[in-house]
PDB file of C-alpha atoms in Angstrom:
ATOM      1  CA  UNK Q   1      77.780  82.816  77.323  1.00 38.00           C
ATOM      2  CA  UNK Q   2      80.736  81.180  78.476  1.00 36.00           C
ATOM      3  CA  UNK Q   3      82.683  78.696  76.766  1.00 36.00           C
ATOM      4  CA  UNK Q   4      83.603  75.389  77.617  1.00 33.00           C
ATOM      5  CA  UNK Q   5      86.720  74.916  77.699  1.00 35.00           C
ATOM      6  CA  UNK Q   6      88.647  72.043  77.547  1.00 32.00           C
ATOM      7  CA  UNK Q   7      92.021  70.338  78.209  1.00 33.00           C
ATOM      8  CA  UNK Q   8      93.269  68.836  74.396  1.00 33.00           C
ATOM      9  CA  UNK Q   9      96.609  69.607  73.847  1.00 29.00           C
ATOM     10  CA  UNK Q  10      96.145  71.215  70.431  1.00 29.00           C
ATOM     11  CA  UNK Q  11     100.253  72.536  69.973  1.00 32.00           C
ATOM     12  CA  UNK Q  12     103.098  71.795  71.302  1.00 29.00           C
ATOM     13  CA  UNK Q  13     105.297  74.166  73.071  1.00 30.00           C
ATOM     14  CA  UNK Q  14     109.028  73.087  73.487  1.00 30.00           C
ATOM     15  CA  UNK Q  15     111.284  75.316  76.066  1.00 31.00           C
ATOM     16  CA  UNK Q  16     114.885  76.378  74.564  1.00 36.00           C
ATOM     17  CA  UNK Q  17     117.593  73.586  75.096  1.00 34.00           C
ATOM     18  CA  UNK Q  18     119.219  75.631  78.268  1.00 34.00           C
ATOM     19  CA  UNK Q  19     120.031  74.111  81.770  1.00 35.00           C
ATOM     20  CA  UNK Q  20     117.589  76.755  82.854  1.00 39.00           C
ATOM     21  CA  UNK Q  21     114.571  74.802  81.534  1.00 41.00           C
ATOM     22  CA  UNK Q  22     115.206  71.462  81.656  1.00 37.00           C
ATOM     23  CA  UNK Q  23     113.423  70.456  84.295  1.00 44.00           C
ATOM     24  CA  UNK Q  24     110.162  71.798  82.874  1.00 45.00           C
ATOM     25  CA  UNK Q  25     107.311  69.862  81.457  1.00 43.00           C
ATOM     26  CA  UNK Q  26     108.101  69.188  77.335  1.00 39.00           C
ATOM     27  CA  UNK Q  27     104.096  69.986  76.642  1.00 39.00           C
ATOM     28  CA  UNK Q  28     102.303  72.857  77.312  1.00 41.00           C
ATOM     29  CA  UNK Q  29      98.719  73.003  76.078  1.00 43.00           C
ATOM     30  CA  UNK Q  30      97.664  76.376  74.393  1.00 41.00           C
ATOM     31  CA  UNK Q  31      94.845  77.380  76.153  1.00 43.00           C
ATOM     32  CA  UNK Q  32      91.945  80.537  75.941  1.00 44.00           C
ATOM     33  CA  UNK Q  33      92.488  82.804  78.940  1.00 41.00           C
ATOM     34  CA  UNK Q  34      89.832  82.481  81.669  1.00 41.00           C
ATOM     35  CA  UNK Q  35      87.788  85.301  83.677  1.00 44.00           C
ATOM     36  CA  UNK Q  36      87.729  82.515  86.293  1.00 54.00           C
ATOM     37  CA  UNK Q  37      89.711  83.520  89.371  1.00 54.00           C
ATOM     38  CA  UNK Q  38      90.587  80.440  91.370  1.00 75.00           C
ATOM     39  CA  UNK Q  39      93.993  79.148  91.934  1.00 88.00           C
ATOM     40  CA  UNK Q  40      97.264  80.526  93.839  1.00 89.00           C
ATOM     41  CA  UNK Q  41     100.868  78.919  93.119  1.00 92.00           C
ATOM     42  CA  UNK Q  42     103.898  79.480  95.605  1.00 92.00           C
ATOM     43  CA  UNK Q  43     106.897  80.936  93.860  1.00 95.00           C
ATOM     44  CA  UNK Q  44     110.370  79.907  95.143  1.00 96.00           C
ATOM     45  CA  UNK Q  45     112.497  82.541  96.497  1.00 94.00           C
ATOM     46  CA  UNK Q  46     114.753  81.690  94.158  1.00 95.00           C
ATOM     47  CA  UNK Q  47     112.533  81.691  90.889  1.00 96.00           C
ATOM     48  CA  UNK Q  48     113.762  83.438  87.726  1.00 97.00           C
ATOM     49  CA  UNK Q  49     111.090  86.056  87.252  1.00 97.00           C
ATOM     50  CA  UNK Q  50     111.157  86.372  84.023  1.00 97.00           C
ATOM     51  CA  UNK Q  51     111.051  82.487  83.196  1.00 97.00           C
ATOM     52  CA  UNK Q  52     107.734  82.581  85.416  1.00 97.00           C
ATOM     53  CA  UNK Q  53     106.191  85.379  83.437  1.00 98.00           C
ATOM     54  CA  UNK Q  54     107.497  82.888  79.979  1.00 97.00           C
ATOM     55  CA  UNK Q  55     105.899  80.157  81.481  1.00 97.00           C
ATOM     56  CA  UNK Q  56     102.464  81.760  82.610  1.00 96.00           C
ATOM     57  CA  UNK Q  57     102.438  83.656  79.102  1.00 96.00           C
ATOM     58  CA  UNK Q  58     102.660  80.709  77.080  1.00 95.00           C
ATOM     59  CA  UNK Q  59      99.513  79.160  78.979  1.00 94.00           C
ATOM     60  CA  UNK Q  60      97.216  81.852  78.987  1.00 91.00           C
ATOM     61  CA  UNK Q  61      96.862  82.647  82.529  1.00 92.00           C
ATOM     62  CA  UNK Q  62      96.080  85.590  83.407  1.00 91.00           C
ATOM     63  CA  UNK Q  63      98.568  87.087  86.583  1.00 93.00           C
ATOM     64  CA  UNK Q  64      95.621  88.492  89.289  1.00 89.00           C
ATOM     65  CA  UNK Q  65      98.130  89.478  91.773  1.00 89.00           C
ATOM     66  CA  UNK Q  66     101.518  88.908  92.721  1.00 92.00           C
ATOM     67  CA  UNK Q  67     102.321  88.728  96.617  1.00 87.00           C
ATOM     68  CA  UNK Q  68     105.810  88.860  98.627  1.00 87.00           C
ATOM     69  CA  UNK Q  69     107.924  89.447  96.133  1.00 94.00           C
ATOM     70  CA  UNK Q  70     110.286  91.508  98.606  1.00 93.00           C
ATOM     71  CA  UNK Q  71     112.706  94.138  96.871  1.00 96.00           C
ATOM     72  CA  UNK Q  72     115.675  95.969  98.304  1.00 96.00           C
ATOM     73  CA  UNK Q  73     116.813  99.374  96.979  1.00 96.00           C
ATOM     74  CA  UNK Q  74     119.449 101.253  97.573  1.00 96.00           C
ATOM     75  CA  UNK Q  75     117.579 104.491  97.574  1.00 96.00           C
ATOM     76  CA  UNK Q  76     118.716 106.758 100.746  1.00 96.00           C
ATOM     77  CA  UNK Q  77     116.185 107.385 103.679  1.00 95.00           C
ATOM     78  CA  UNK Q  78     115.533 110.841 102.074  1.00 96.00           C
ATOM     79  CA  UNK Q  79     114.790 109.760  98.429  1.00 97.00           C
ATOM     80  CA  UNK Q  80     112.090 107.106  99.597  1.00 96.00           C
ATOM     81  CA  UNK Q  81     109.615 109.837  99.377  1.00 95.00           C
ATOM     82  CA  UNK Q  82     110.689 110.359  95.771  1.00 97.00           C
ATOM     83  CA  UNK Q  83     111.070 106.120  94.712  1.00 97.00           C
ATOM     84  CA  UNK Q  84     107.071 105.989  96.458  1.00 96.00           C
ATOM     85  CA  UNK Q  85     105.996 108.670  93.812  1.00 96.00           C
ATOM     86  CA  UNK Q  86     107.826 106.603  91.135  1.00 97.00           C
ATOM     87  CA  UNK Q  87     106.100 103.492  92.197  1.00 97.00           C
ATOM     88  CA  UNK Q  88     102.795 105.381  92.423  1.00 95.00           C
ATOM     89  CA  UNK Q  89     102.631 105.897  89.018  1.00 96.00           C
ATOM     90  CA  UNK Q  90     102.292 102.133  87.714  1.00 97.00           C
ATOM     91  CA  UNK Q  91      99.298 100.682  87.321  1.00 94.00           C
ATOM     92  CA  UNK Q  92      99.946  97.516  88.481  1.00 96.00           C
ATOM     93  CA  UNK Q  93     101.118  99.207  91.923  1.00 94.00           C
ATOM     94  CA  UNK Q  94      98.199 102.061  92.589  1.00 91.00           C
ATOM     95  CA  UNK Q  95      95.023 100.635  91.759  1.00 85.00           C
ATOM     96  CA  UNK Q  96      91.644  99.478  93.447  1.00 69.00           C
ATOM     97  CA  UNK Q  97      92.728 101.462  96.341  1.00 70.00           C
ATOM     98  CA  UNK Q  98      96.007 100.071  96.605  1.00 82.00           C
ATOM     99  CA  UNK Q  99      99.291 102.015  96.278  1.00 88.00           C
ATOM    100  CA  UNK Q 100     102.749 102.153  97.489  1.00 90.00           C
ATOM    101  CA  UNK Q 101     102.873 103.329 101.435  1.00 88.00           C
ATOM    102  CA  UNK Q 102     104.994 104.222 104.019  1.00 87.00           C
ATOM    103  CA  UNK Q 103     104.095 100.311 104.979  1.00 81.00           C
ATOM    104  CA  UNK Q 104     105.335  99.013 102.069  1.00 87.00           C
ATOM    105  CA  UNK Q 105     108.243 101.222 100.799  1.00 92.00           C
ATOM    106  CA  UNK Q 106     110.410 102.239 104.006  1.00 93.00           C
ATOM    107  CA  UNK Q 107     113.697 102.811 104.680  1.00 92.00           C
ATOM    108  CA  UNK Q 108     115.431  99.827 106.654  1.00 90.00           C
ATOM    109  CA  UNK Q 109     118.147 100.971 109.054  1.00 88.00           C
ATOM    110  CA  UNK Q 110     119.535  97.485 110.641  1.00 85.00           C
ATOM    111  CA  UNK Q 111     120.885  97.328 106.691  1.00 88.00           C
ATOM    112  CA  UNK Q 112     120.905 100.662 105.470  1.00 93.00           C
ATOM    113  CA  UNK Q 113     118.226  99.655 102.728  1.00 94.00           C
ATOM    114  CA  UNK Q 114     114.780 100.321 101.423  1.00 95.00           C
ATOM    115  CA  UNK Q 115     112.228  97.853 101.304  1.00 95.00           C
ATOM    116  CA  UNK Q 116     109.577  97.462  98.820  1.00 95.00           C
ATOM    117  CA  UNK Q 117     107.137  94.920  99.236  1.00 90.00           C
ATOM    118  CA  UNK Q 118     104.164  96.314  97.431  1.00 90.00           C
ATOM    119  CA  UNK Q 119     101.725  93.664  95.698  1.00 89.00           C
ATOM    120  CA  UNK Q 120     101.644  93.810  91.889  1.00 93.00           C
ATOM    121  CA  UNK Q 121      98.002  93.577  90.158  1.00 91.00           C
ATOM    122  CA  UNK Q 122      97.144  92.816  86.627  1.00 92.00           C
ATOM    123  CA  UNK Q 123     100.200  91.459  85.396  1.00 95.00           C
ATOM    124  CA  UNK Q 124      99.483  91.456  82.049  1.00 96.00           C
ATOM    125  CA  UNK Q 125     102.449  91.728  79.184  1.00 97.00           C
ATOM    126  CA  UNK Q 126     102.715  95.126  79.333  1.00 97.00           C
ATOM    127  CA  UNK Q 127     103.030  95.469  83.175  1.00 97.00           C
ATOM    128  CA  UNK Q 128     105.189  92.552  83.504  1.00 98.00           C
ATOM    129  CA  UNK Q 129     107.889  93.794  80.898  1.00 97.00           C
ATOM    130  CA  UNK Q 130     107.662  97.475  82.835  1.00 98.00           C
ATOM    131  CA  UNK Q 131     108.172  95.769  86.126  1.00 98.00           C
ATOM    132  CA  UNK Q 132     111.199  93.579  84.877  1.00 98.00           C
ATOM    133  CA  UNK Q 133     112.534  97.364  83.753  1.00 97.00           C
ATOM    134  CA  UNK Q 134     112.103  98.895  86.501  1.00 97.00           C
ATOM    135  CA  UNK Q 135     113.800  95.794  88.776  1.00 97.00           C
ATOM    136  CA  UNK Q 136     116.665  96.642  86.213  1.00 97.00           C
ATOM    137  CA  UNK Q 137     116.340 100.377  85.754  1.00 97.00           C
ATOM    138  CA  UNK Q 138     116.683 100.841  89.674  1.00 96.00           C
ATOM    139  CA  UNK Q 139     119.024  98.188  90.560  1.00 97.00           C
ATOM    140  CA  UNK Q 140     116.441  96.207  92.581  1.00 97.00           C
ATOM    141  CA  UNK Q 141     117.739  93.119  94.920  1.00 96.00           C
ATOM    142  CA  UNK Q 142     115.857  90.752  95.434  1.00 96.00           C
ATOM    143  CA  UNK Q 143     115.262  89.930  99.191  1.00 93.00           C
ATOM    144  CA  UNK Q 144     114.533  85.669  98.397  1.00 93.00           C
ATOM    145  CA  UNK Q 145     111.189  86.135 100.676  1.00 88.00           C
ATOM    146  CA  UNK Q 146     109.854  82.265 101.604  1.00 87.00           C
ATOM    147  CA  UNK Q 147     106.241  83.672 100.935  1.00 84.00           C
ATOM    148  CA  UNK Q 148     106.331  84.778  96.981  1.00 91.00           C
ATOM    149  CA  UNK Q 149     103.141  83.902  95.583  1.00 90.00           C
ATOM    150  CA  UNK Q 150     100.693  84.247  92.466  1.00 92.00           C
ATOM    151  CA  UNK Q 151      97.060  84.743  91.956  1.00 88.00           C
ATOM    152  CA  UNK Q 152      95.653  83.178  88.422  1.00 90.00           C
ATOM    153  CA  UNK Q 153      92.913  83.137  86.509  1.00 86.00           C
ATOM    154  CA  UNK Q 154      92.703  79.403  84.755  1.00 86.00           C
ATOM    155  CA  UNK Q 155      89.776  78.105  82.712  1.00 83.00           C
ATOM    156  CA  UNK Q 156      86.998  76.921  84.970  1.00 78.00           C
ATOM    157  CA  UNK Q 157      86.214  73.085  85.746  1.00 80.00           C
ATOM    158  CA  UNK Q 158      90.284  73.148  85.570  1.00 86.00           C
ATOM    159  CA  UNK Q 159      90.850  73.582  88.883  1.00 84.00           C
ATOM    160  CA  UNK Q 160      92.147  70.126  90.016  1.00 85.00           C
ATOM    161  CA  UNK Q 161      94.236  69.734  86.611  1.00 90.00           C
ATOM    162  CA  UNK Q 162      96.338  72.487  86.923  1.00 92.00           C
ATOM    163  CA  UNK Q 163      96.519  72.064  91.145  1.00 91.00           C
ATOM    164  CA  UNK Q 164      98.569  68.974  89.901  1.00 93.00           C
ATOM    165  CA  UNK Q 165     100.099  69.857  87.050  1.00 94.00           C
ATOM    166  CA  UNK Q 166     101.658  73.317  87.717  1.00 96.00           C
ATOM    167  CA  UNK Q 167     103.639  71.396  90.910  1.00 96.00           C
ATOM    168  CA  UNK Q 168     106.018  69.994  87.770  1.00 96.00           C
ATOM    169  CA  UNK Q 169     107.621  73.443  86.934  1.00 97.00           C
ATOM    170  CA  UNK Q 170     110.977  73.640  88.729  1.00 96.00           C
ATOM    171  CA  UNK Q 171     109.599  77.348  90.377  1.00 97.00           C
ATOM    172  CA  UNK Q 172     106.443  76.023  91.934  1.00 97.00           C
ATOM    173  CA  UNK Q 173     107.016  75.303  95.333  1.00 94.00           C
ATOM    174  CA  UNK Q 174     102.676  74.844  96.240  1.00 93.00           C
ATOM    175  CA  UNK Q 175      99.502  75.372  94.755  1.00 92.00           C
ATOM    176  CA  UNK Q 176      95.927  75.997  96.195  1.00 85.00           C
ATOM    177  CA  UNK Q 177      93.175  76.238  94.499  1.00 79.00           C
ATOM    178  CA  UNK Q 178      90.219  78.880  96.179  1.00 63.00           C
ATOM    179  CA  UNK Q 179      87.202  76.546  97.591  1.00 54.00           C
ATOM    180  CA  UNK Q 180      89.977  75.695 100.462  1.00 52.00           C
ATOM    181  CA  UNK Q 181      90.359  78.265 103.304  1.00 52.00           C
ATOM    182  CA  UNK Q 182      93.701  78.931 104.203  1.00 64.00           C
ATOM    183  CA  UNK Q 183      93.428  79.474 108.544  1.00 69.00           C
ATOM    184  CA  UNK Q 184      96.629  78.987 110.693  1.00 75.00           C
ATOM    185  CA  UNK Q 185      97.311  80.391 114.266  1.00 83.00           C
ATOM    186  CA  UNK Q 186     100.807  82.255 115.112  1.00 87.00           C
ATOM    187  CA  UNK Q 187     101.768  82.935 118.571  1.00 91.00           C
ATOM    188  CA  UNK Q 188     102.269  86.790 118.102  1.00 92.00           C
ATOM    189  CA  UNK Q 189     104.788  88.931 118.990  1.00 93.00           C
ATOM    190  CA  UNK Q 190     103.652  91.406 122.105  1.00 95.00           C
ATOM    191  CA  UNK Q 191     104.587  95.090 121.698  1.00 94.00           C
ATOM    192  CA  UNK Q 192     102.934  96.746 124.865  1.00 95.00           C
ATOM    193  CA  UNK Q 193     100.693  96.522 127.847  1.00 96.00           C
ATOM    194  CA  UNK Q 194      98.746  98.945 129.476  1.00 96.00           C
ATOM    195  CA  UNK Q 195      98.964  97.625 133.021  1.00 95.00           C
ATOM    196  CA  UNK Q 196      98.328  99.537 136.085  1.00 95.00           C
ATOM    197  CA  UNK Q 197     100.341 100.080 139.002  1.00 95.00           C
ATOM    198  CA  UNK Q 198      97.872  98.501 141.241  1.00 95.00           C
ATOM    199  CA  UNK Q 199      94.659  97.030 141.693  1.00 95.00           C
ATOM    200  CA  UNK Q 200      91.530  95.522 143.813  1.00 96.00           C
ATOM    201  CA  UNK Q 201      91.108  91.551 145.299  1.00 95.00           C
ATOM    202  CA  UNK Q 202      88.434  90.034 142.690  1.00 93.00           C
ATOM    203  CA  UNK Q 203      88.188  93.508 140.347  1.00 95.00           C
ATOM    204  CA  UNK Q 204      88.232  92.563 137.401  1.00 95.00           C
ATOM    205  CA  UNK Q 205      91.032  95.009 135.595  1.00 96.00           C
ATOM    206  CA  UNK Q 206      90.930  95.006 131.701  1.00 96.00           C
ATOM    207  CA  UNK Q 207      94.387  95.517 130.362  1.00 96.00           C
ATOM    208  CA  UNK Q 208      94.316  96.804 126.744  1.00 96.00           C
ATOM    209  CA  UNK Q 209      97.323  94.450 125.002  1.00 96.00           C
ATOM    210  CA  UNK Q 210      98.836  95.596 121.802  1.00 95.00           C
ATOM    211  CA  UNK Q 211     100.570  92.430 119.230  1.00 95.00           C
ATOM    212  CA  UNK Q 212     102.092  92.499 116.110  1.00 92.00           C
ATOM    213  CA  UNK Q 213     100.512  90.574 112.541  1.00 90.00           C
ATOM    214  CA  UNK Q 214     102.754  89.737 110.029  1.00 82.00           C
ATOM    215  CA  UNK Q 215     100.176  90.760 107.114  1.00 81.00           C
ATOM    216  CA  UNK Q 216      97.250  91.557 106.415  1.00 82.00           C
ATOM    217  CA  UNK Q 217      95.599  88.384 107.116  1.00 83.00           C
ATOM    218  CA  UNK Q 218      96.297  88.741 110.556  1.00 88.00           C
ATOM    219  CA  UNK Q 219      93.573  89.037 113.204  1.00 91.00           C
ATOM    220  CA  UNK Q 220      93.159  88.528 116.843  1.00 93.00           C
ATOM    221  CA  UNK Q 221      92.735  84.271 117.314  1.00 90.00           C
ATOM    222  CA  UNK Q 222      92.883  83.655 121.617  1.00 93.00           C
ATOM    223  CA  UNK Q 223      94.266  84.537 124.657  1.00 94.00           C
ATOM    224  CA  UNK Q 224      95.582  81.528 127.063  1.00 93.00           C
ATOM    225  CA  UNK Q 225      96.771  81.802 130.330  1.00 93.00           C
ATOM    226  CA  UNK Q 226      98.976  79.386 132.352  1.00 94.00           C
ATOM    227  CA  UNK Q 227      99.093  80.297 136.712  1.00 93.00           C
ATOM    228  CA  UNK Q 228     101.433  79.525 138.647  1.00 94.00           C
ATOM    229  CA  UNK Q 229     101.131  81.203 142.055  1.00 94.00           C
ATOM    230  CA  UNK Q 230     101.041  85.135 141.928  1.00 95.00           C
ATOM    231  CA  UNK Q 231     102.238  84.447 138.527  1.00 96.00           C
ATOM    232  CA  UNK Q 232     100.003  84.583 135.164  1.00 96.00           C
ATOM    233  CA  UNK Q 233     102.029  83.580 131.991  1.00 96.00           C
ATOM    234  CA  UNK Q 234      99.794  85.071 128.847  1.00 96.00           C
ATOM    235  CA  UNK Q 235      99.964  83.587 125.367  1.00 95.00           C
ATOM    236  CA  UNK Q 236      98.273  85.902 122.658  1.00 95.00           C
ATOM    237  CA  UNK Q 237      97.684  84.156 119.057  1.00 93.00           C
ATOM    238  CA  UNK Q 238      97.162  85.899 116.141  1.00 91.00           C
ATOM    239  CA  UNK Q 239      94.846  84.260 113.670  1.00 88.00           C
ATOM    240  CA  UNK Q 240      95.639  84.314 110.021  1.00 83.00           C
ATOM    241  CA  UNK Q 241      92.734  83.600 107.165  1.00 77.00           C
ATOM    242  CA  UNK Q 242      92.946  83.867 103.379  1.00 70.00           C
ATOM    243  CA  UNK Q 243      94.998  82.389 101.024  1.00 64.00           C
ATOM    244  CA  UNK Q 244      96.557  85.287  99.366  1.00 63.00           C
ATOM    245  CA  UNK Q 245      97.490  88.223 101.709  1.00 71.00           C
ATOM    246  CA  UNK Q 246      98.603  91.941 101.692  1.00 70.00           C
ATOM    247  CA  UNK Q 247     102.290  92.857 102.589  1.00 66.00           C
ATOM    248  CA  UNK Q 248     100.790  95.002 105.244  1.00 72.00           C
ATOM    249  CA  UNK Q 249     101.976  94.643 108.608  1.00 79.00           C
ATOM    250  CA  UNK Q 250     100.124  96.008 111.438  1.00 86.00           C
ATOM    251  CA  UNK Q 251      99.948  96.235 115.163  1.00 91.00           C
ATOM    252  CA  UNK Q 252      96.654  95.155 116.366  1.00 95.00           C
ATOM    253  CA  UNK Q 253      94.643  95.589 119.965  1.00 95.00           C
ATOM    254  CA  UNK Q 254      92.565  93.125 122.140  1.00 96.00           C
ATOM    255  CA  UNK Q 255      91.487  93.107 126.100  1.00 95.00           C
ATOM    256  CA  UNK Q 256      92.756  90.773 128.717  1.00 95.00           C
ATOM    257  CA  UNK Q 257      90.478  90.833 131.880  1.00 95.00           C
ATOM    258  CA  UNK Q 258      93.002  90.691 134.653  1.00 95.00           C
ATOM    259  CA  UNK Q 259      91.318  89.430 138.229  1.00 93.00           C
ATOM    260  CA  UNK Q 260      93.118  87.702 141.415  1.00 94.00           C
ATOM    261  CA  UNK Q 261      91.500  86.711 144.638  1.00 94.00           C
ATOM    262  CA  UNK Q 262      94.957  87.432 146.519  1.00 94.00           C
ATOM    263  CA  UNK Q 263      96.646  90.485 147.517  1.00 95.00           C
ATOM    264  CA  UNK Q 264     100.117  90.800 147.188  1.00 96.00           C
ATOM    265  CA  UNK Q 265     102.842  91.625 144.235  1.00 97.00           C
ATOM    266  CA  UNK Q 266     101.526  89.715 140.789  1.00 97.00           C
ATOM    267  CA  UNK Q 267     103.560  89.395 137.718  1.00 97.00           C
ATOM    268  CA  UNK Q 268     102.248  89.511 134.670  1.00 97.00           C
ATOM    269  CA  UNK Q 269     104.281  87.365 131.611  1.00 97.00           C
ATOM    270  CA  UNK Q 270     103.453  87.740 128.135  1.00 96.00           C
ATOM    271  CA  UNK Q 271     105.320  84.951 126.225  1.00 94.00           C
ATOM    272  CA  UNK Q 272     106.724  86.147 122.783  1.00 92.00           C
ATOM    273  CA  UNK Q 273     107.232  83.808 120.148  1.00 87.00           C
ATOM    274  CA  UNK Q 274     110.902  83.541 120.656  1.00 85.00           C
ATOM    275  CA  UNK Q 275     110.287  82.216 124.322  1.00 89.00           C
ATOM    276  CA  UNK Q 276     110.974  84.927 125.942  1.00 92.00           C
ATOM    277  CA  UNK Q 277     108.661  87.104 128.226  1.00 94.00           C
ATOM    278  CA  UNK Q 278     107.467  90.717 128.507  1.00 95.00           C
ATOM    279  CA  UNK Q 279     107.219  91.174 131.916  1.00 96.00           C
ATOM    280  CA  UNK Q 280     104.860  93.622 134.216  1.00 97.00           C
ATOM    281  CA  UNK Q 281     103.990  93.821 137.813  1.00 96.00           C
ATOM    282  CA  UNK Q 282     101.217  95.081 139.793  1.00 97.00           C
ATOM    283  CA  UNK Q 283     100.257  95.468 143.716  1.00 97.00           C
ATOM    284  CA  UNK Q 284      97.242  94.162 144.290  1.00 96.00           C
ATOM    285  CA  UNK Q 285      95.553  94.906 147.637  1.00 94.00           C
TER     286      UNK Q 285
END
């Protein structure tokens, strides 16, 4: 059966005197750890690690899953093979079919480094002490990613508490808690078109568009089109739902039925989210 539990502050917990901590709350309540899984804080980029693991320690959370916590190594292109292997054999990396890939561990060349941006699961004491070890061990940087973030367990009926009160540590930058569904649109980023050289007057011509997601949350959302003459201007968004998301990028297909009831030369723009255009043409006859 499970308990109830509730919110007395029973101890008091008192941070060390440093500059580091004293912008954190004075009283931390001691609390049983909960197998309810149902609230996500932001971390800043900035964010001591290890303070956040002190913190989350002290009140019995449990650490689900840690997300963008971006790493940079400087491992050569022909050792990141070898560092995948090495990160393959933590448990808080390869588990519940997840492990480190050639999408997550790759070798960077725009600044000669190798990223790691694996998700960490199960952060218990253990795991977190052997991940701060290995940060040191292999001379990990850390890349200050915007989108660091942290999957808890809390006790249940807490929810709307600890939504409120977690925003007073100094490395919280949000919290959600999980009966809200996290849904934004992104224009996306176009990599390809298959267009064809030319076409028919009213055939309809499907052209098979490729775009970019920025993690695994990322679907297809809409197509838009703006005309203007024998010109079609093409905005694809990508769709992105969840809270908490893998570190997987992807490129991702949809259809765009082309159709024109005028011959001549078309152009076909497909706006990227920088503002500018990948451009196509085709002879329609």
């Amino acid at each position: 059966m499970r308990k109830i539990l509730t919110l007395s502050i029973i101890a008091l917990l008192f941070f060390g005197c440093s500059s580091e901590n004293a912008q954190e709350p004075e009283v931390l309540p001691v609390l049983e750890n909960s197998s309810k899984t149902n609230l996500a804080i932001g971390i800043k980029k900035d964010a001591d690690l290890s303070l956040v693991f002190k913190t989350l320690n002290e009140l019995h959370f449990d650490i689900r899953q840690m997300n963008g916590f971006l790493y940079k190594s400087d491992t050569p292109e022909s050792d990141v093979a070898s560092l995948r292997n090495l990160l393959n054999e933590k448990p808080y990396i390869k588990t519940s079919g997840w492990s480190a890939t050639t999408s997550s561990v790759f070798y960077y060349q725009p600044e000669n480094k190798t990223y790691i941006i694996n998700s960490f699961f199960d952060m218990n004491v253990t795991n977190q002490t052997d991940l701060l070890n290995l940060i040191s061990s292999l001379k990990l940087k850390d890349g200050l990613n915007e989108n660091k973030n942290i999957y808890l367990s809390i006790p249940e009926g807490t929810e709307t508490h600890w939504k409120s009160q977690m925003m007073a540590f100094s490395f919280v930058k949000w919290t959600e808690t999980f009966d809200q569904v996290c849904i934004s649109y992104e224009n996306a980023p176009i990599v390809s078109a298959k267009i064809p050289v030319s076409g028919n007057v009213n055939q309809i011509i499907p052209i098979d568009i490729s775009f970019f997601v920025r993690n695994g949350c990322g679907g297809f959302g809409s197509i838009t089109e703006i005309n203007s003459g024998n010109t079609k201007t093409i905005t694809v968004k990508a769709k992105y739902e969840g809270c908490l998301c893998t570190q997987s990028t992807a490129n991702l297909n949809t259809t765009y039925n082309f159709s024109t009831t005028t011959t001549g030369t078309h152009t076909i723009k497909f706006l990227q989210p920088d503002g500018s255009f990948l451009t196509y043409s085709i002879n329609i006859q």
